XYZ file of C-alpha atoms in Angstrom:
550
model
C -0.033 0.003 -0.011
C 1.391 3.401 -0.947
C 2.330 5.575 1.936
C 0.924 9.104 1.998
C 3.255 11.966 1.110
C 6.535 10.076 1.691
C 9.413 12.666 1.546
C 11.687 12.661 -1.444
C 13.881 15.563 -0.368
C 16.303 14.057 2.129
C 19.252 15.606 3.927
C 21.891 14.103 1.695
C 20.076 13.394 -1.620
C 16.897 13.417 -3.671
C 14.920 10.215 -4.044
C 14.397 9.935 -7.825
C 14.142 7.361 -10.618
C 11.758 5.150 -8.616
C 8.578 3.409 -10.047
C 5.198 4.416 -8.736
C 3.985 2.314 -5.807
C 0.542 1.080 -4.896
C -2.774 1.454 -6.608
C -5.734 -0.865 -6.935
C -5.972 -3.244 -9.853
C -8.564 -5.545 -11.326
C -6.902 -8.964 -11.486
C -9.265 -10.255 -14.154
C -9.829 -7.163 -16.289
C -6.073 -6.613 -16.557
C -5.191 -10.269 -17.315
C -6.030 -10.990 -20.902
C -4.657 -14.570 -20.719
C -6.947 -15.384 -17.829
C -9.999 -13.883 -19.598
C -9.224 -15.841 -22.813
C -8.541 -19.125 -20.974
C -11.793 -18.839 -18.986
C -13.737 -18.081 -22.144
C -12.687 -21.383 -23.712
C -12.311 -23.668 -20.658
C -15.273 -22.632 -18.465
C -18.961 -21.724 -18.666
C -19.683 -17.957 -18.816
C -20.943 -17.822 -15.212
C -17.366 -18.513 -13.954
C -15.912 -15.208 -15.128
C -18.977 -13.347 -13.924
C -18.631 -14.852 -10.445
C -14.930 -14.236 -10.366
C -15.191 -10.545 -11.301
C -15.949 -9.205 -7.795
C -13.165 -11.376 -6.283
C -10.682 -10.086 -8.890
C -11.510 -6.434 -8.094
C -11.312 -7.066 -4.289
C -8.156 -9.101 -4.397
C -6.497 -6.430 -6.540
C -6.966 -3.723 -3.901
C -3.609 -2.516 -2.679
C -4.579 -2.886 0.982
C -4.478 -6.685 0.682
C -0.761 -6.611 0.100
C -0.278 -4.808 3.400
C -2.529 -7.407 5.100
C -0.537 -10.242 3.544
C 2.699 -8.630 4.763
C 1.352 -8.298 8.285
C 0.265 -11.952 8.297
C 3.827 -12.955 7.460
C 5.571 -10.557 9.805
C 3.443 -11.751 12.760
C 3.507 -15.534 12.379
C 1.139 -17.888 14.274
C 1.931 -18.720 17.833
C 1.654 -22.107 19.576
C -0.430 -22.026 22.795
C -0.269 -25.368 24.419
C -1.810 -24.590 27.834
C -4.107 -22.033 29.440
C -2.972 -20.019 32.441
C -3.937 -22.803 34.811
C -2.047 -25.570 33.025
C -5.012 -27.105 31.203
C -4.093 -28.381 27.756
C -5.357 -26.424 24.724
C -3.191 -27.363 21.762
C -4.131 -24.205 19.845
C -2.515 -21.969 17.290
C -3.235 -18.281 17.527
C -3.092 -16.238 14.285
C -2.974 -12.525 13.671
C -6.167 -10.784 12.629
C -4.623 -10.266 9.207
C -4.589 -14.060 8.647
C -8.285 -14.304 9.523
C -9.119 -11.459 7.101
C -7.350 -13.463 4.380
C -9.364 -16.572 5.221
C -12.580 -14.550 5.088
C -11.644 -13.252 1.682
C -11.677 -16.848 0.329
C -14.352 -18.585 2.413
C -16.933 -15.850 2.415
C -16.968 -16.116 -1.326
C -17.318 -19.892 -1.098
C -14.207 -20.598 -3.215
C -13.424 -23.730 -1.118
C -16.965 -24.970 -1.993
C -17.546 -23.872 -5.536
C -16.166 -26.997 -7.198
C -18.799 -29.131 -5.469
C -21.683 -26.692 -5.672
C -21.244 -26.579 -9.437
C -19.628 -29.939 -10.071
C -19.806 -30.865 -13.708
C -20.761 -27.288 -14.715
C -17.538 -25.334 -14.324
C -17.038 -25.734 -10.614
C -13.468 -26.865 -10.813
C -12.552 -24.179 -13.251
C -14.041 -21.585 -10.870
C -12.094 -23.037 -8.009
C -8.802 -23.090 -9.855
C -9.221 -19.583 -11.254
C -10.107 -18.274 -7.828
C -6.999 -19.919 -6.383
C -4.908 -18.326 -9.108
C -6.256 -14.952 -7.979
C -6.037 -15.600 -4.229
C -2.439 -16.749 -4.534
C -1.611 -13.303 -5.865
C -2.737 -11.937 -2.509
C -0.842 -14.372 -0.334
C -0.060 -18.006 -1.157
C 0.295 -19.311 2.469
C -3.302 -19.035 3.505
C -4.486 -20.876 0.372
C -3.262 -24.133 1.975
C -6.341 -24.561 4.277
C -8.623 -23.416 1.422
C -7.170 -26.148 -0.743
C -7.530 -28.843 1.825
C -11.047 -27.894 2.846
C -11.989 -28.018 -0.893
C -10.182 -31.331 -1.414
C -11.597 -33.119 1.618
C -15.188 -33.060 0.301
C -14.962 -35.987 -2.135
C -13.546 -38.174 0.613
C -16.472 -37.406 2.874
C -18.817 -38.741 0.306
C -17.583 -42.277 1.233
C -19.764 -42.028 4.369
C -23.275 -40.582 4.275
C -23.385 -39.850 8.001
C -20.063 -38.001 7.896
C -21.146 -36.095 4.804
C -24.413 -35.060 6.526
C -22.517 -33.685 9.545
C -19.535 -32.126 7.864
C -20.597 -31.459 4.250
C -22.750 -28.325 4.862
C -20.006 -26.816 7.050
C -17.373 -27.281 4.359
C -19.676 -25.741 1.785
C -20.759 -22.766 3.914
C -19.865 -19.301 2.634
C -18.364 -18.396 5.928
C -15.215 -18.780 8.064
C -15.217 -19.374 11.776
C -11.803 -19.569 13.457
C -13.064 -20.379 16.943
C -11.962 -23.589 18.690
C -15.406 -25.075 19.137
C -17.092 -28.417 18.455
C -18.511 -28.654 14.912
C -22.155 -28.609 16.210
C -21.501 -25.048 17.455
C -20.200 -23.759 14.152
C -21.741 -23.011 10.800
C -18.532 -23.297 8.856
C -15.573 -25.613 9.205
C -12.154 -26.141 7.654
C -10.343 -29.412 7.073
C -6.650 -30.426 7.210
C -4.645 -33.493 6.408
C -1.978 -35.450 8.260
C -0.361 -38.375 6.413
C 3.407 -38.378 6.558
C 5.519 -39.761 9.445
C 9.245 -39.452 10.256
C 10.263 -42.927 9.194
C 8.425 -42.972 5.860
C 7.756 -39.580 4.386
C 6.115 -40.176 0.995
C 6.198 -43.940 1.672
C 3.029 -43.763 3.839
C 2.668 -47.529 3.925
C 5.496 -47.490 6.501
C 3.284 -45.470 8.880
C 3.153 -46.719 12.413
C 0.197 -44.805 13.821
C -2.140 -47.393 15.167
C -5.958 -47.523 15.157
C -7.837 -49.415 17.876
C -11.497 -50.043 17.025
C -14.094 -49.607 19.784
C -17.387 -51.445 20.303
C -19.356 -48.284 19.365
C -17.789 -48.235 15.904
C -15.395 -45.404 16.671
C -11.580 -45.648 16.677
C -8.800 -44.485 18.929
C -5.499 -43.401 17.275
C -2.051 -43.462 18.810
C 0.948 -42.208 16.934
C 2.600 -39.207 15.394
C 2.497 -37.186 12.190
C 5.606 -35.383 10.963
C 3.621 -32.680 9.112
C 0.146 -31.408 9.788
C -0.724 -28.361 7.732
C -3.288 -25.922 9.049
C -3.301 -27.419 12.534
C -6.273 -25.291 13.743
C -8.566 -27.039 11.250
C -11.857 -28.388 12.630
C -11.060 -31.881 11.488
C -8.280 -33.879 9.717
C -8.086 -36.767 7.364
C -5.258 -39.069 8.420
C -3.838 -42.546 7.889
C -3.339 -45.294 10.469
C -2.775 -49.020 10.665
C -5.379 -51.489 11.872
C -5.950 -55.208 11.367
C -7.146 -54.646 7.800
C -4.039 -52.630 6.890
C -3.653 -48.896 6.326
C -6.880 -47.136 6.695
C -8.247 -43.610 6.376
C -9.794 -41.890 9.365
C -11.497 -38.602 10.171
C -10.182 -37.010 13.339
C -12.227 -34.005 14.677
C -10.737 -31.325 16.908
C -13.398 -32.122 19.465
C -14.818 -35.508 20.496
C -18.563 -36.093 20.247
C -18.957 -35.373 23.967
C -17.618 -31.875 23.357
C -14.229 -32.481 25.007
C -10.960 -31.716 23.185
C -9.694 -34.621 21.189
C -6.244 -36.196 21.805
C -4.487 -34.185 19.065
C -1.389 -32.866 20.758
C 0.693 -30.174 18.926
C 4.343 -30.800 19.570
C 5.812 -27.796 17.820
C 5.252 -25.479 14.865
C 7.629 -25.954 11.922
C 10.098 -23.164 11.264
C 9.508 -23.155 7.573
C 11.649 -21.815 4.723
C 8.583 -20.345 3.067
C 5.483 -18.464 4.169
C 5.104 -17.518 7.827
C 1.384 -16.689 7.623
C 0.176 -20.277 7.795
C 1.211 -22.775 10.453
C 2.417 -26.317 9.955
C 2.839 -28.586 12.968
C 4.247 -31.798 14.188
C 1.529 -33.619 16.132
C 0.880 -36.719 18.158
C -2.354 -38.616 18.521
C -2.799 -39.594 22.139
C -5.839 -41.893 22.237
C -7.511 -39.529 19.744
C -11.112 -40.247 18.826
C -11.536 -40.948 15.146
C -14.141 -42.218 12.648
C -13.108 -44.686 9.955
C -13.892 -43.542 6.364
C -13.702 -45.582 3.186
C -13.059 -49.275 2.829
C -10.933 -50.928 5.518
C -7.319 -51.296 4.521
C -7.856 -48.986 1.542
C -6.716 -45.763 3.204
C -4.277 -44.752 0.484
C -6.876 -45.174 -2.235
C -9.404 -43.252 -0.149
C -7.221 -40.308 0.691
C -5.823 -40.126 -2.825
C -9.136 -38.634 -3.834
C -8.148 -35.635 -1.660
C -4.555 -35.742 -2.818
C -5.473 -35.630 -6.497
C -7.414 -32.439 -5.833
C -4.622 -30.840 -3.832
C -2.079 -31.685 -6.524
C -4.009 -29.622 -8.996
C -4.024 -26.699 -6.525
C -0.281 -27.252 -5.960
C 0.173 -26.892 -9.707
C -1.917 -23.720 -9.797
C -0.231 -21.861 -6.981
C 3.011 -21.428 -8.952
C 1.036 -19.999 -11.831
C -0.568 -17.392 -9.561
C 2.865 -16.613 -8.064
C 4.378 -16.261 -11.520
C 1.594 -13.811 -12.461
C 2.211 -11.672 -9.357
C 5.998 -11.685 -9.903
C 5.641 -10.776 -13.573
C 3.396 -7.863 -12.720
C 5.792 -6.627 -10.008
C 8.657 -6.711 -12.499
C 6.769 -5.095 -15.363
C 5.560 -2.192 -13.225
C 9.093 -1.722 -11.878
C 10.897 -1.623 -15.139
C 8.378 0.822 -16.675
C 9.156 3.339 -13.959
C 12.931 3.091 -13.692
C 15.778 4.151 -15.975
C 19.295 2.797 -16.291
C 22.053 3.693 -18.809
C 19.947 6.475 -20.349
C 16.623 4.784 -21.033
C 13.796 2.976 -19.252
C 14.496 -0.579 -18.237
C 11.274 -1.589 -20.036
C 12.825 -0.373 -23.365
C 16.101 -2.288 -23.041
C 16.307 -5.335 -25.292
C 17.794 -7.758 -22.747
C 15.274 -6.816 -20.123
C 12.435 -7.104 -22.582
C 13.486 -10.612 -23.425
C 13.592 -11.742 -19.826
C 10.166 -10.321 -19.033
C 8.661 -11.614 -22.249
C 9.936 -15.108 -21.382
C 8.472 -14.864 -17.873
C 5.127 -13.792 -19.369
C 5.211 -16.820 -21.757
C 5.828 -19.163 -18.880
C 3.005 -17.667 -16.862
C 0.500 -17.947 -19.717
C 1.498 -21.555 -20.499
C 1.142 -22.580 -16.859
C -2.296 -20.957 -16.539
C -3.497 -22.695 -19.730
C -2.376 -26.119 -18.419
C -4.037 -25.564 -15.056
C -7.389 -24.610 -16.422
C -7.330 -27.357 -19.008
C -6.707 -29.808 -16.165
C -9.582 -28.251 -14.187
C -11.925 -28.840 -17.156
C -10.820 -32.473 -17.177
C -11.688 -32.730 -13.475
C -15.107 -31.169 -14.136
C -15.984 -33.494 -16.974
C -14.453 -36.652 -15.523
C -17.755 -38.127 -14.257
C -19.485 -38.070 -17.652
C -16.749 -38.174 -20.329
C -14.153 -41.013 -20.531
C -11.736 -38.808 -22.373
C -11.763 -36.218 -19.615
C -11.620 -38.904 -16.974
C -8.496 -40.315 -18.575
C -6.855 -36.897 -18.716
C -7.786 -36.171 -15.121
C -5.610 -39.167 -13.998
C -2.475 -37.832 -15.683
C -2.531 -34.058 -16.000
C -2.246 -33.110 -12.313
C 1.131 -34.887 -11.977
C 2.439 -33.318 -15.166
C 1.374 -29.811 -14.150
C 2.472 -30.098 -10.541
C 5.930 -31.427 -11.513
C 6.717 -28.906 -14.201
C 5.214 -25.711 -12.854
C 7.031 -26.250 -9.575
C 10.318 -27.015 -11.271
C 10.064 -23.696 -13.041
C 8.936 -21.709 -10.036
C 12.146 -21.181 -8.057
C 14.173 -20.175 -11.087
C 11.371 -17.970 -12.201
C 11.249 -16.077 -8.902
C 15.016 -15.688 -8.833
C 14.959 -14.206 -12.311
C 12.128 -11.818 -11.420
C 14.025 -10.775 -8.262
C 17.092 -10.058 -10.329
C 15.103 -7.748 -12.586
C 14.457 -5.551 -9.590
C 17.996 -5.820 -8.317
C 18.722 -5.286 -4.623
C 15.342 -3.847 -3.811
C 13.784 -7.160 -4.851
C 15.954 -9.129 -2.408
C 14.649 -7.478 0.749
C 11.501 -8.386 2.571
C 9.721 -5.089 1.785
C 9.208 -6.395 -1.787
C 6.838 -9.335 -2.323
C 9.421 -11.031 -4.469
C 11.398 -12.173 -1.432
C 8.301 -13.783 0.029
C 7.460 -15.420 -3.297
C 11.015 -16.664 -3.695
C 10.929 -18.317 -0.252
C 7.543 -19.885 -1.004
C 8.462 -21.165 -4.463
C 9.789 -24.650 -3.442
C 6.864 -25.718 -1.208
C 4.413 -26.871 -3.754
C 7.013 -29.135 -5.348
C 7.339 -30.917 -2.027
C 3.809 -30.808 -0.714
C 1.650 -33.812 -1.877
C 4.623 -35.571 -3.527
C 8.060 -34.361 -4.515
C 9.239 -34.257 -8.106
C 10.387 -37.895 -8.155
C 7.103 -39.016 -6.677
C 5.231 -37.131 -9.448
C 7.363 -38.809 -12.090
C 6.754 -42.242 -10.536
C 3.018 -41.470 -10.532
C 3.205 -40.649 -14.221
C 4.928 -44.023 -14.833
C 2.192 -45.716 -12.809
C -0.555 -44.083 -14.832
C 1.128 -44.994 -18.130
C 1.438 -48.649 -16.990
C -2.037 -49.142 -15.507
C -4.166 -46.742 -17.449
C -3.113 -46.735 -21.150
C -6.296 -44.816 -21.875
C -4.761 -41.778 -20.194
C -1.744 -41.604 -22.586
C -4.133 -42.259 -25.423
C -6.226 -39.278 -24.326
C -3.143 -37.122 -24.085
C -2.046 -38.190 -27.551
C -5.402 -37.024 -28.844
C -4.938 -33.628 -27.219
C -1.509 -33.222 -28.661
C -2.563 -34.339 -32.109
C -4.961 -31.425 -32.289
C -1.983 -29.084 -32.710
C 0.118 -31.346 -34.929
C 1.397 -29.517 -38.016
C 1.105 -26.052 -36.387
C 4.858 -25.737 -35.769
C 7.915 -27.857 -36.846
C 9.494 -27.768 -33.370
C 6.289 -29.131 -31.870
C 6.042 -31.899 -34.371
C 9.716 -32.869 -33.732
C 9.004 -32.919 -29.960
C 6.065 -35.222 -30.465
C 8.205 -37.615 -32.474
C 10.814 -37.636 -29.723
C 8.055 -38.363 -27.178
C 6.845 -41.323 -29.152
C 10.302 -42.796 -29.355
C 10.656 -42.463 -25.542
C 7.300 -44.075 -24.881
C 8.377 -47.164 -26.832
C 11.326 -47.801 -24.452
C 11.393 -50.776 -22.018
C 9.977 -50.054 -18.544
C 13.400 -49.858 -16.890
C 14.637 -47.373 -19.496
C 11.367 -45.416 -19.261
C 11.705 -45.004 -15.509
C 15.284 -43.824 -15.876
C 13.969 -41.142 -18.291
C 10.897 -40.332 -16.168
C 11.952 -36.761 -15.446
C 12.596 -35.908 -19.043
C 9.419 -37.571 -20.093
C 7.278 -35.809 -17.485
C 8.830 -32.407 -18.349
C 8.315 -33.038 -22.120
C 4.705 -34.199 -21.762
C 3.885 -31.100 -19.711
C 5.661 -28.726 -22.137
C 4.092 -30.310 -25.190
C 0.655 -29.976 -23.788
C 1.364 -26.368 -22.893
C 2.604 -25.784 -26.405
C -0.440 -27.514 -27.935
C -2.783 -25.294 -25.908
C -0.988 -22.101 -26.871
C -0.765 -23.095 -30.583
C -4.453 -23.783 -30.694
C -5.809 -20.890 -28.653
C -3.275 -18.098 -28.035
C -2.317 -15.513 -30.632
C -0.102 -17.107 -33.362
C 2.951 -15.266 -32.252
C 2.615 -16.583 -28.663
C 2.262 -20.207 -29.523
C 5.027 -20.264 -32.137
C 7.627 -18.486 -30.016
C 6.799 -20.727 -27.093
C 7.507 -23.808 -29.238
C 10.831 -22.371 -30.502
C 11.910 -21.285 -27.029
C 10.894 -24.501 -25.168
C 11.008 -27.247 -27.747
C 13.426 -26.039 -30.444
C 17.062 -27.028 -30.947
C 18.246 -23.840 -29.260
C 15.970 -24.061 -26.255
C 17.664 -22.959 -23.106
C 16.950 -23.589 -19.374
C 17.590 -19.895 -18.785
C 14.821 -17.374 -18.898
C 15.364 -14.639 -21.383
C 16.976 -16.736 -24.111
C 14.418 -16.217 -26.885
C 14.967 -16.473 -30.645
C 16.072 -13.274 -32.342
C 12.763 -13.036 -34.155
C 10.724 -13.224 -30.963
C 7.695 -10.827 -31.153
C 8.563 -8.990 -27.910
C 5.958 -6.239 -28.261
C 3.156 -8.701 -28.897
C 4.094 -10.669 -25.764
C 4.709 -7.712 -23.503
C 1.516 -5.954 -24.373
C -0.431 -8.927 -23.029
C 1.025 -8.643 -19.514
C -1.400 -5.909 -18.306
C -4.249 -5.492 -20.760
């Protein structure tokens, strides 16, 4: 937020050659790529519903609120003044305002309220906008959204919790669910000894005569530990099962969810992550006994798409920050925005942002149509892993390049780029690291050949539009014919290339011709470089740059 009448005449010098700060923006009206992508991937009501959020999220005051939420991180409060156990996390009021921004608009619920009619596209587009306000608080929004399909395994649980997850409200109070209109959900899967290998989990579930369960064990990471309930994994006689663990037991007493510590994270400070122990915690089984991984994967698949979308939103925010900076600052006798090298870097960042957004919303359309269209269902199995892997591999380098465009001022915490840079690695780790995503792609290719067939159909729609694209498809086909052991060894290359080719196909088919063609040359051509800013000499810089803020 711009400060009023900041002095520029100082005792030793004049403050000059600085870009304008602050100002409200409309995050939809000024984002032509988002408008175009929504127009082709979503029903018309989605953009209409998003419009008020885009105007509100673009208000300059939200950046100050996000900054406050990060500068005053959550605090662990284990006991009250008399020594009674609480196991609570207290957040600054700024954090609660961010949560209201999302939940009061129902963006954690919209995918299920309009399932099959643009709901997933609305959720993903909203997450893209909300991430530009502050990525950290989007974690509980994602998990609350993603928990809903798991609850549908049990009609009694759905009746109790479903309306609270879908409520257009946010209630941060530590109260039993019966005393609240709205609730949020979290997830706790990983343990110290296994990490991504959750089948090594040791948390134990003991079944009771009344049908409930008691859990004893630990969880190495529990995101959003003040959620009203958590989905978790534990071992019982049937194997690894999925369980719902509420913050309060049915009798209204606090459940045995003991917070051990809050994680001192590399990234955002606004949202808490905790290490927890279950001490005879009351739980309710959900899904088939011994099928906990398959049950909770319904939640994980949703969160993976969100984890692929967050980098796209962060890329958009970083690109805007850079573009506005270089238009208001001069170096070596002319504006940074007019210097060829700087133009190439920013144009390349803009290309990456647009390609990432296109892949996210195409995947959201696959999710939305999966229940009625076999082609979309097949794509929905594969695309989240592709998008999550590649967008997050690009994210850290992207943020570093954007920070470098600003120079030293971008490296300090007063600029949002420092926060974005620290946040950039998290979505690559959350819900499966890069290698896990590649192995998941290998699993889908082996078990669900219809998924690669569906992807081939999508790619074929752009065949012949650019020679570099056609050559890339030929290389993909050669790789896919390899033996399983060779294919696994090449899994990272294959996952990257599948994602890039689908991005290219979407841009070739739907973006202006110059955008799609230069993306193919810069990402798939013989001179493609891992560095941002290495574009072909004929790159249409003006055509790319004018799309940044239109």
